[in-house]
mmCIF file of C-alpha atoms and ligand atoms in Angstrom:
data_model
loop_
_atom_site.group_PDB
_atom_site.id
_atom_site.type_symbol
_atom_site.label_atom_id
_atom_site.label_comp_id
_atom_site.label_asym_id
_atom_site.label_seq_id
_atom_site.Cartn_x
_atom_site.Cartn_y
_atom_site.Cartn_z
ATOM 1 C CA MET R 11 -7.121 -30.267 -8.456
ATOM 2 C CA SER R 12 -8.684 -27.991 -5.880
ATOM 3 C CA GLU R 13 -9.105 -24.253 -5.611
ATOM 4 C CA GLY R 14 -8.103 -21.996 -2.782
ATOM 5 C CA ARG R 15 -6.651 -18.684 -1.767
ATOM 6 C CA ILE R 16 -3.107 -17.979 -0.666
ATOM 7 C CA GLN R 17 -3.223 -16.926 2.947
ATOM 8 C CA LYS R 18 0.455 -16.666 3.710
ATOM 9 C CA ALA R 19 3.762 -16.607 1.849
ATOM 10 C CA LEU R 20 6.881 -17.569 3.764
ATOM 11 C CA SER R 21 10.309 -18.812 2.692
ATOM 12 C CA GLY R 22 9.178 -20.090 -0.679
ATOM 13 C CA PHE R 23 6.077 -21.801 0.682
ATOM 14 C CA TYR R 24 2.524 -20.751 0.009
ATOM 15 C CA TYR R 25 -0.175 -21.620 2.505
ATOM 16 C CA VAL R 26 -3.354 -22.159 0.548
ATOM 17 C CA ASP R 27 -6.728 -21.999 2.235
ATOM 18 C CA THR R 28 -9.072 -24.374 0.381
ATOM 19 C CA GLY R 29 -11.988 -23.685 2.688
ATOM 20 C CA THR R 30 -11.541 -26.997 4.462
ATOM 21 C CA GLU R 31 -7.831 -27.004 5.197
ATOM 22 C CA ILE R 32 -4.585 -25.107 4.753
ATOM 23 C CA LEU R 33 -2.271 -26.782 2.252
ATOM 24 C CA THR R 34 1.451 -26.104 2.376
ATOM 25 C CA CYS R 35 2.466 -25.600 -1.237
ATOM 26 C CA ARG R 36 5.397 -24.925 -3.440
ATOM 27 C CA ALA R 37 4.893 -23.024 -6.663
ATOM 28 C CA ARG R 38 5.486 -24.625 -10.037
ATOM 29 C CA GLY R 39 8.838 -23.715 -11.569
ATOM 30 C CA LYS R 40 7.062 -22.276 -14.599
ATOM 31 C CA PHE R 41 5.985 -19.229 -12.569
ATOM 32 C CA ARG R 42 9.566 -18.268 -11.911
ATOM 33 C CA LYS R 43 10.451 -18.743 -15.561
ATOM 34 C CA GLU R 44 7.557 -16.488 -16.538
ATOM 35 C CA GLY R 45 8.589 -13.937 -13.911
ATOM 36 C CA ILE R 46 5.336 -14.256 -11.994
ATOM 37 C CA SER R 47 5.158 -14.843 -8.272
ATOM 38 C CA PRO R 48 2.071 -16.070 -6.504
ATOM 39 C CA LEU R 49 0.842 -13.473 -4.010
ATOM 40 C CA VAL R 50 -1.109 -13.545 -0.793
ATOM 41 C CA GLY R 51 -4.733 -13.036 -1.825
ATOM 42 C CA ASP R 52 -4.296 -14.934 -5.086
ATOM 43 C CA ARG R 53 -6.955 -17.452 -6.009
ATOM 44 C CA VAL R 54 -5.075 -20.518 -7.149
ATOM 45 C CA GLU R 55 -5.479 -24.049 -8.394
ATOM 46 C CA VAL R 56 -3.540 -26.550 -6.347
ATOM 47 C CA ARG R 57 -2.628 -30.149 -6.934
ATOM 48 C CA GLU R 58 -2.705 -32.025 -3.683
ATOM 49 C CA LEU R 59 0.130 -34.380 -2.875
ATOM 50 C CA GLY R 60 -1.346 -35.770 0.328
ATOM 51 C CA GLY R 61 -0.193 -35.072 3.864
ATOM 52 C CA GLY R 62 -1.427 -31.484 3.680
ATOM 53 C CA GLU R 63 1.003 -30.605 0.906
ATOM 54 C CA GLY R 64 0.554 -29.521 -2.662
ATOM 55 C CA PHE R 65 1.666 -27.555 -5.679
ATOM 56 C CA VAL R 66 0.328 -24.239 -6.901
ATOM 57 C CA GLU R 67 -0.474 -25.071 -10.510
ATOM 58 C CA ALA R 68 -2.258 -21.958 -11.720
ATOM 59 C CA ILE R 69 -3.076 -18.437 -10.595
ATOM 60 C CA LEU R 70 -6.617 -17.354 -11.425
ATOM 61 C CA PRO R 71 -7.135 -13.902 -12.988
ATOM 62 C CA ARG R 72 -6.387 -11.077 -10.563
ATOM 63 C CA LYS R 73 -8.457 -8.027 -9.754
ATOM 64 C CA ASN R 74 -5.245 -6.191 -8.875
ATOM 65 C CA ALA R 75 -1.714 -6.953 -7.728
ATOM 66 C CA PHE R 76 0.914 -5.031 -5.794
ATOM 67 C CA ALA R 77 4.632 -5.570 -5.377
ATOM 68 C CA ARG R 78 4.753 -3.587 -2.122
ATOM 69 C CA PRO R 79 3.004 -4.933 -0.157
ATOM 70 C CA ALA R 80 3.054 -8.206 -2.101
ATOM 71 C CA VAL R 81 -0.687 -8.856 -2.308
ATOM 72 C CA ALA R 82 -3.384 -9.469 -4.882
ATOM 73 C CA ASN R 83 -7.140 -9.021 -5.122
ATOM 74 C CA ILE R 84 -7.491 -6.499 -2.338
ATOM 75 C CA ASP R 85 -10.531 -4.266 -1.954
ATOM 76 C CA GLN R 86 -8.571 -1.425 -0.399
ATOM 77 C CA LEU R 87 -5.192 -0.327 0.775
ATOM 78 C CA VAL R 88 -4.977 1.033 4.311
ATOM 79 C CA VAL R 89 -1.953 3.310 4.464
ATOM 80 C CA ILE R 90 -0.857 3.591 8.063
ATOM 81 C CA ALA R 91 1.231 6.534 9.162
ATOM 82 C CA SER R 92 2.218 8.136 12.403
ATOM 83 C CA GLY R 93 2.847 11.655 13.674
ATOM 84 C CA ALA R 94 5.637 10.497 15.984
ATOM 85 C CA ILE R 95 8.109 7.662 16.608
ATOM 86 C CA PRO R 96 8.455 7.221 13.680
ATOM 87 C CA LYS R 97 7.143 10.382 12.064
ATOM 88 C CA THR R 98 5.974 9.411 8.598
ATOM 89 C CA ASP R 99 7.306 11.402 5.647
ATOM 90 C CA PRO R 100 4.265 12.348 3.546
ATOM 91 C CA PHE R 101 6.230 11.471 0.422
ATOM 92 C CA LEU R 102 6.099 7.808 1.483
ATOM 93 C CA ILE R 103 2.322 8.035 1.660
ATOM 94 C CA ASP R 104 1.968 9.909 -1.626
ATOM 95 C CA ARG R 105 4.067 7.399 -3.436
ATOM 96 C CA VAL R 106 1.992 4.444 -2.301
ATOM 97 C CA VAL R 107 -1.213 6.349 -2.916
ATOM 98 C CA ALA R 108 -0.189 7.218 -6.496
ATOM 99 C CA ILE R 109 0.471 3.566 -7.257
ATOM 100 C CA ALA R 110 -2.867 2.564 -5.726
ATOM 101 C CA ALA R 111 -4.633 5.200 -7.843
ATOM 102 C CA LEU R 112 -2.947 3.859 -10.955
ATOM 103 C CA LYS R 113 -4.354 0.442 -10.129
ATOM 104 C CA GLY R 114 -7.799 1.834 -9.306
ATOM 105 C CA CYS R 115 -7.578 0.655 -5.715
ATOM 106 C CA ASP R 116 -9.306 2.523 -2.876
ATOM 107 C CA VAL R 117 -7.165 4.002 -0.119
ATOM 108 C CA ILE R 118 -7.782 4.806 3.529
ATOM 109 C CA ILE R 119 -5.265 6.894 5.461
ATOM 110 C CA LEU R 120 -4.932 5.759 9.044
ATOM 111 C CA LEU R 121 -2.923 7.958 11.397
ATOM 112 C CA ASN R 122 -1.886 5.807 14.326
ATOM 113 C CA LYS R 123 -0.318 6.658 17.694
ATOM 114 C CA CYS R 124 -2.664 9.603 18.199
ATOM 115 C CA ASP R 125 -2.118 9.068 21.936
ATOM 116 C CA LEU R 126 1.426 10.365 21.323
ATOM 117 C CA ASN R 127 0.787 12.862 18.575
ATOM 118 C CA SER R 128 -2.415 13.912 16.834
ATOM 119 C CA ALA R 129 -0.612 14.216 13.466
ATOM 120 C CA ASP R 130 -2.512 17.390 12.633
ATOM 121 C CA ASP R 131 -0.325 18.186 9.638
ATOM 122 C CA LEU R 132 -0.861 14.779 8.018
ATOM 123 C CA TYR R 133 -4.544 14.828 8.904
ATOM 124 C CA GLU R 134 -5.007 18.160 7.191
ATOM 125 C CA ILE R 135 -3.059 17.170 4.066
ATOM 126 C CA TYR R 136 -5.012 13.980 3.383
ATOM 127 C CA ARG R 137 -8.408 15.182 4.468
ATOM 128 C CA ALA R 138 -8.013 18.207 2.195
ATOM 129 C CA ALA R 139 -6.973 15.972 -0.696
ATOM 130 C CA GLY R 140 -10.236 14.054 -0.299
ATOM 131 C CA PHE R 141 -9.019 10.838 1.316
ATOM 132 C CA GLN R 142 -10.881 9.050 4.024
ATOM 133 C CA THR R 143 -8.549 9.905 6.904
ATOM 134 C CA LEU R 144 -8.833 8.501 10.413
ATOM 135 C CA ARG R 145 -6.920 9.005 13.618
ATOM 136 C CA VAL R 146 -6.496 5.969 15.838
ATOM 137 C CA SER R 147 -4.401 4.624 18.645
ATOM 138 C CA ALA R 148 -3.559 0.954 18.922
ATOM 139 C CA GLN R 149 -2.439 1.742 22.444
ATOM 140 C CA THR R 150 -5.661 3.262 23.805
ATOM 141 C CA GLY R 151 -8.089 1.866 21.232
ATOM 142 C CA GLU R 152 -9.217 5.353 20.311
ATOM 143 C CA GLY R 153 -10.772 5.608 16.839
ATOM 144 C CA LEU R 154 -10.845 1.879 16.187
ATOM 145 C CA ASP R 155 -14.645 1.790 16.320
ATOM 146 C CA GLU R 156 -14.611 4.120 13.327
ATOM 147 C CA LEU R 157 -12.211 1.860 11.471
ATOM 148 C CA VAL R 158 -14.155 -1.381 11.913
ATOM 149 C CA PRO R 159 -17.102 -0.507 9.639
ATOM 150 C CA LEU R 160 -14.652 0.541 6.922
ATOM 151 C CA ILE R 161 -12.859 -2.809 6.855
ATOM 152 C CA ARG R 162 -15.674 -5.215 7.722
ATOM 153 C CA GLY R 163 -16.603 -7.535 4.865
ATOM 154 C CA LYS R 164 -13.579 -6.483 2.824
ATOM 155 C CA LEU R 165 -10.046 -7.596 2.124
ATOM 156 C CA SER R 166 -7.693 -4.789 3.126
ATOM 157 C CA ALA R 167 -3.930 -4.610 3.012
ATOM 158 C CA PHE R 168 -2.155 -2.677 5.752
ATOM 159 C CA THR R 169 0.932 -0.873 4.574
ATOM 160 C CA GLY R 170 3.197 1.842 5.919
ATOM 161 C CA ASN R 171 6.697 2.420 7.160
ATOM 162 C CA SER R 172 8.161 0.067 9.712
ATOM 163 C CA GLY R 173 7.148 0.829 13.280
ATOM 164 C CA VAL R 174 3.956 2.815 12.620
ATOM 165 C CA GLY R 175 1.940 0.074 14.296
ATOM 166 C CA LYS R 176 0.370 -2.093 11.580
ATOM 167 C CA SER R 177 0.624 -5.281 13.624
ATOM 168 C CA SER R 178 -0.326 -3.433 16.818
ATOM 169 C CA ILE R 179 -3.579 -2.246 15.236
ATOM 170 C CA LEU R 180 -4.459 -5.832 14.319
ATOM 171 C CA ASN R 181 -3.761 -6.904 17.887
ATOM 172 C CA ALA R 182 -5.951 -4.082 19.159
ATOM 173 C CA LEU R 183 -8.789 -4.967 16.782
ATOM 174 C CA ASP R 184 -8.989 -8.593 17.846
ATOM 175 C CA PRO R 185 -8.262 -9.753 21.387
ATOM 176 C CA GLU R 186 -7.360 -13.203 20.057
ATOM 177 C CA PHE R 187 -4.388 -11.778 18.177
ATOM 178 C CA HIS R 188 -0.875 -11.771 19.530
ATOM 179 C CA LEU R 189 1.182 -10.695 16.546
ATOM 180 C CA GLN R 190 4.723 -9.779 17.295
ATOM 181 C CA VAL R 191 5.299 -6.050 17.569
ATOM 182 C CA GLY R 192 8.660 -4.344 17.615
ATOM 183 C CA GLU R 193 10.422 -1.608 19.453
ATOM 184 C CA VAL R 194 11.059 1.746 17.870
ATOM 185 C CA SER R 195 13.955 2.815 19.941
ATOM 186 C CA ASP R 196 16.763 4.310 17.938
ATOM 187 C CA ALA R 197 17.277 8.039 17.690
ATOM 188 C CA LEU R 198 15.719 8.291 14.234
ATOM 189 C CA GLY R 199 12.617 6.465 15.382
ATOM 190 C CA ARG R 200 13.088 3.772 12.816
ATOM 191 C CA GLY R 201 11.112 0.588 13.105
ATOM 192 C CA ARG R 202 12.879 -2.715 13.372
ATOM 193 C CA HIS R 203 11.123 -4.614 10.596
ATOM 194 C CA THR R 204 9.409 -6.869 13.059
ATOM 195 C CA THR R 205 6.924 -8.372 10.615
ATOM 196 C CA ARG R 206 8.851 -10.481 8.150
ATOM 197 C CA HIS R 207 6.227 -12.093 5.999
ATOM 198 C CA VAL R 208 2.919 -11.362 4.331
ATOM 199 C CA GLU R 209 -0.158 -12.965 5.851
ATOM 200 C CA LEU R 210 -3.912 -12.637 5.587
ATOM 201 C CA TYR R 211 -5.839 -12.620 8.853
ATOM 202 C CA HIS R 212 -9.525 -13.101 9.567
ATOM 203 C CA LEU R 213 -10.658 -10.748 12.313
ATOM 204 C CA ALA R 214 -13.532 -11.440 14.667
ATOM 205 C CA CYS R 215 -15.267 -8.255 13.429
ATOM 206 C CA GLY R 216 -15.612 -9.800 9.962
ATOM 207 C CA ALA R 217 -12.711 -8.014 8.317
ATOM 208 C CA GLU R 218 -9.912 -9.674 6.373
ATOM 209 C CA VAL R 219 -6.590 -7.893 6.639
ATOM 210 C CA VAL R 220 -3.184 -8.582 5.170
ATOM 211 C CA ASP R 221 -0.280 -7.610 7.411
ATOM 212 C CA SER R 222 3.091 -7.158 5.777
ATOM 213 C CA PRO R 223 6.603 -5.955 6.526
ATOM 214 C CA GLY R 224 6.904 -2.193 6.685
ATOM 215 C CA PHE R 225 9.129 -0.337 4.291
ATOM 216 C CA SER R 226 12.001 1.839 5.362
ATOM 217 C CA SER R 227 13.320 3.211 2.130
ATOM 218 C CA PHE R 228 11.709 4.034 -1.155
ATOM 219 C CA GLU R 229 11.182 1.075 -3.353
ATOM 220 C CA THR R 230 11.746 1.750 -6.994
ATOM 221 C CA GLU R 231 10.279 -1.381 -8.488
ATOM 222 C CA GLU R 232 6.795 0.006 -9.005
ATOM 223 C CA LEU R 233 7.870 3.199 -10.679
ATOM 224 C CA ASN R 234 6.992 2.389 -14.232
ATOM 225 C CA LEU R 235 6.085 4.074 -17.488
ATOM 226 C CA GLU R 236 2.413 3.785 -16.827
ATOM 227 C CA LEU R 237 2.861 5.886 -13.706
ATOM 228 C CA LYS R 238 5.007 8.324 -15.644
ATOM 229 C CA HIS R 239 2.265 8.869 -18.211
ATOM 230 C CA GLN R 240 -0.565 9.122 -15.722
ATOM 231 C CA LEU R 241 1.155 10.825 -12.812
ATOM 232 C CA PRO R 242 -1.050 13.971 -12.717
ATOM 233 C CA GLU R 243 -4.250 11.885 -12.673
ATOM 234 C CA THR R 244 -2.966 9.736 -9.812
ATOM 235 C CA PHE R 245 -3.109 12.850 -7.606
ATOM 236 C CA ARG R 246 -6.853 12.839 -7.168
ATOM 237 C CA GLU R 247 -7.254 16.471 -6.146
ATOM 238 C CA PHE R 248 -5.354 17.649 -9.260
ATOM 239 C CA ARG R 249 -7.992 16.224 -11.579
ATOM 240 C CA PRO R 250 -10.453 19.158 -11.583
ATOM 241 C CA TYR R 251 -7.646 21.461 -12.747
ATOM 242 C CA LEU R 252 -5.928 19.339 -15.370
ATOM 243 C CA ASN R 253 -7.924 20.650 -18.330
ATOM 244 C CA ASP R 254 -7.508 24.283 -17.394
ATOM 245 C CA CYS R 255 -3.769 24.715 -17.952
ATOM 246 C CA ARG R 256 -2.796 27.168 -20.675
ATOM 247 C CA PHE R 257 -0.601 24.699 -22.527
ATOM 248 C CA VAL R 258 -1.535 21.257 -23.766
ATOM 249 C CA GLY R 259 0.942 18.804 -22.294
ATOM 250 C CA CYS R 260 1.595 21.036 -19.277
ATOM 251 C CA SER R 261 3.774 19.152 -16.793
ATOM 252 C CA HIS R 262 2.363 21.114 -13.827
ATOM 253 C CA THR R 263 5.890 21.704 -12.589
ATOM 254 C CA LYS R 264 6.728 25.293 -13.596
ATOM 255 C CA GLU R 265 4.663 26.398 -16.594
ATOM 256 C CA LYS R 266 3.018 29.784 -16.861
ATOM 257 C CA GLY R 267 -0.744 29.526 -16.786
ATOM 258 C CA CYS R 268 -0.683 26.152 -15.048
ATOM 259 C CA ALA R 269 -4.003 25.656 -13.257
ATOM 260 C CA VAL R 270 -2.487 23.128 -10.845
ATOM 261 C CA LEU R 271 0.232 25.545 -9.730
ATOM 262 C CA GLU R 272 -2.391 28.260 -9.385
ATOM 263 C CA ALA R 273 -4.453 25.937 -7.162
ATOM 264 C CA VAL R 274 -1.374 25.278 -5.031
ATOM 265 C CA ARG R 275 -0.887 29.037 -4.627
ATOM 266 C CA ARG R 276 -4.527 29.533 -3.668
ATOM 267 C CA GLY R 277 -4.555 26.611 -1.236
ATOM 268 C CA GLY R 278 -6.905 24.356 -3.221
ATOM 269 C CA ILE R 279 -4.063 21.834 -3.469
ATOM 270 C CA GLN R 280 -1.799 21.185 -0.494
ATOM 271 C CA LYS R 281 1.834 22.214 -0.976
ATOM 272 C CA SER R 282 3.070 18.945 0.441
ATOM 273 C CA ARG R 283 1.126 16.944 -2.138
ATOM 274 C CA HIS R 284 2.479 19.029 -4.998
ATOM 275 C CA ALA R 285 5.996 18.675 -3.575
ATOM 276 C CA SER R 286 5.581 14.897 -3.733
ATOM 277 C CA TYR R 287 4.306 15.212 -7.289
ATOM 278 C CA LEU R 288 7.464 17.112 -8.242
ATOM 279 C CA ARG R 289 9.657 14.499 -6.596
ATOM 280 C CA LEU R 290 7.926 11.642 -8.367
ATOM 281 C CA TYR R 291 8.017 13.577 -11.630
ATOM 282 C CA GLU R 292 11.792 13.930 -11.336
ATOM 283 C CA GLU R 293 12.218 10.290 -10.390
ATOM 284 C CA LEU R 294 10.140 9.125 -13.329
ATOM 285 C CA LYS R 295 11.776 11.417 -15.863
ATOM 286 C CA PRO R 296 14.695 9.102 -16.721
ATOM 287 C CA LEU R 297 12.311 6.235 -17.571
ATOM 288 C CA LYS R 298 12.259 6.040 -21.329
ATOM 289 C CA ASP R 299 9.388 4.775 -23.401
ATOM 290 C CA TRP R 300 11.518 2.040 -24.924
ATOM 291 C CA GLN R 301 12.540 0.726 -21.521
ATOM 292 C CA GLU R 302 10.987 -2.522 -20.492
ATOM 293 C CA THR R 303 9.407 -2.221 -17.102
ATOM 294 C CA LYS R 304 9.061 -5.034 -14.676
ATOM 295 C CA LYS R 305 5.597 -6.389 -14.051
HETATM 296 N N1 GTP Y 89 2.158 4.955 21.959
HETATM 297 C C1 GTP Y 89 1.793 4.112 21.004
HETATM 298 N N2 GTP Y 89 2.648 3.144 20.581
HETATM 299 C C2 GTP Y 89 2.248 2.329 19.588
HETATM 300 C C3 GTP Y 89 0.970 2.434 18.997
HETATM 301 N N3 GTP Y 89 0.864 1.474 18.030
HETATM 302 C C4 GTP Y 89 2.024 0.804 18.048
HETATM 303 N N4 GTP Y 89 2.862 1.296 18.988
HETATM 304 C C5 GTP Y 89 4.231 0.809 19.279
HETATM 305 O O1 GTP Y 89 5.017 0.992 18.112
HETATM 306 C C6 GTP Y 89 5.972 -0.061 18.004
HETATM 307 C C7 GTP Y 89 5.915 -0.684 16.619
HETATM 308 O O2 GTP Y 89 4.669 -1.325 16.431
HETATM 309 P P1 GTP Y 89 4.450 -2.503 15.374
HETATM 310 O O3 GTP Y 89 3.008 -2.886 15.462
HETATM 311 O O4 GTP Y 89 5.465 -3.562 15.517
HETATM 312 O O5 GTP Y 89 4.707 -1.713 14.014
HETATM 313 P P2 GTP Y 89 4.611 -2.312 12.518
HETATM 314 O O6 GTP Y 89 4.082 -1.198 11.668
HETATM 315 O O7 GTP Y 89 3.888 -3.586 12.499
HETATM 316 O O8 GTP Y 89 6.159 -2.509 12.177
HETATM 317 P P3 GTP Y 89 6.844 -3.545 11.116
HETATM 318 O O9 GTP Y 89 6.287 -4.896 11.369
HETATM 319 O O10 GTP Y 89 8.291 -3.433 11.429
HETATM 320 O O11 GTP Y 89 6.531 -3.011 9.754
HETATM 321 C C8 GTP Y 89 5.660 -1.034 19.140
HETATM 322 O O12 GTP Y 89 6.552 -0.774 20.191
HETATM 323 C C9 GTP Y 89 4.241 -0.676 19.536
HETATM 324 O O13 GTP Y 89 3.976 -0.959 20.887
HETATM 325 C C10 GTP Y 89 0.089 3.464 19.475
HETATM 326 O O14 GTP Y 89 -1.031 3.661 18.988
HETATM 327 N N5 GTP Y 89 0.562 4.273 20.459
HETATM 328 MG MG1 MG Y 90 4.409 -5.491 11.936
HETATM 329 ZN ZN1 ZN Y 91 -0.435 22.512 -15.510
#
């Protein structure tokens, strides 16, 4: 038995980096029965079969795990967005960010394509909410020197809607990289889902980054009861106000004397962030405490 880390997941195969070689592995059937899937970033025990092949026998305890993107043990999530072609809906960002907060995972907001559009609205929203927010361009290389120190020595996962330039940023960060990038050409500026699998890359600058397929629609799988119960806390800038509402159990949606709503009125909380909170609140409402949620 040897130990390694899953570097890539593709078509039912897991490519496990043992430090000396990459083994092409299948996962034991027991994982499927238990409803667990090995993830890129997982530390695993593998049984070698010879010829560079093996079986994933066990998954070692995880620091964290995400369904979207499908990764484990990351140090931070880099949420990539764009002010144009495609213009990212802040709700997409807020949703991912809430899930990351629930899992205690750090987030960086990276606004790409600043050569096309400086994304001032998004920049203001996330900077004001207290996120590390950077503007970059994969096209011109602008801002990338600020990004490098934030990802060096860490395992980051890039996520964001299709076409925002996740793969392009990796190509721009490392001249050795030639990842496939897609066109964003239809009228709605939708990406084409160019990246089709999840893979961990080692960059020359000393960063490890997982690239993954972008999302186009809202995934519901991660909306669970835990998020329902902790939703206000997952909005980091709400936290200073949460004990100041007039009513215990305030939902921060419409109550009189709600300190969160007051902060929104006074500009201490961005309207767009509270709008996302309301949308998530409504989406989570139907989840009942007795409902089993998927892991
Ligand atoms: N002008 C400009 N275009 C960019 C920039 N970054 C990426 N693009 C273009 O945007 C398109 C999509 O880029 P990708 O890197 O494939 O986007 P992605 O986020 O990896 O997309 P998926 O793999 O589908 O999730 C390509 O045509 C890129 O050339 C940028 O900073 N400026
Ligand atoms: Mg891509
Ligand atoms: Zn309140």
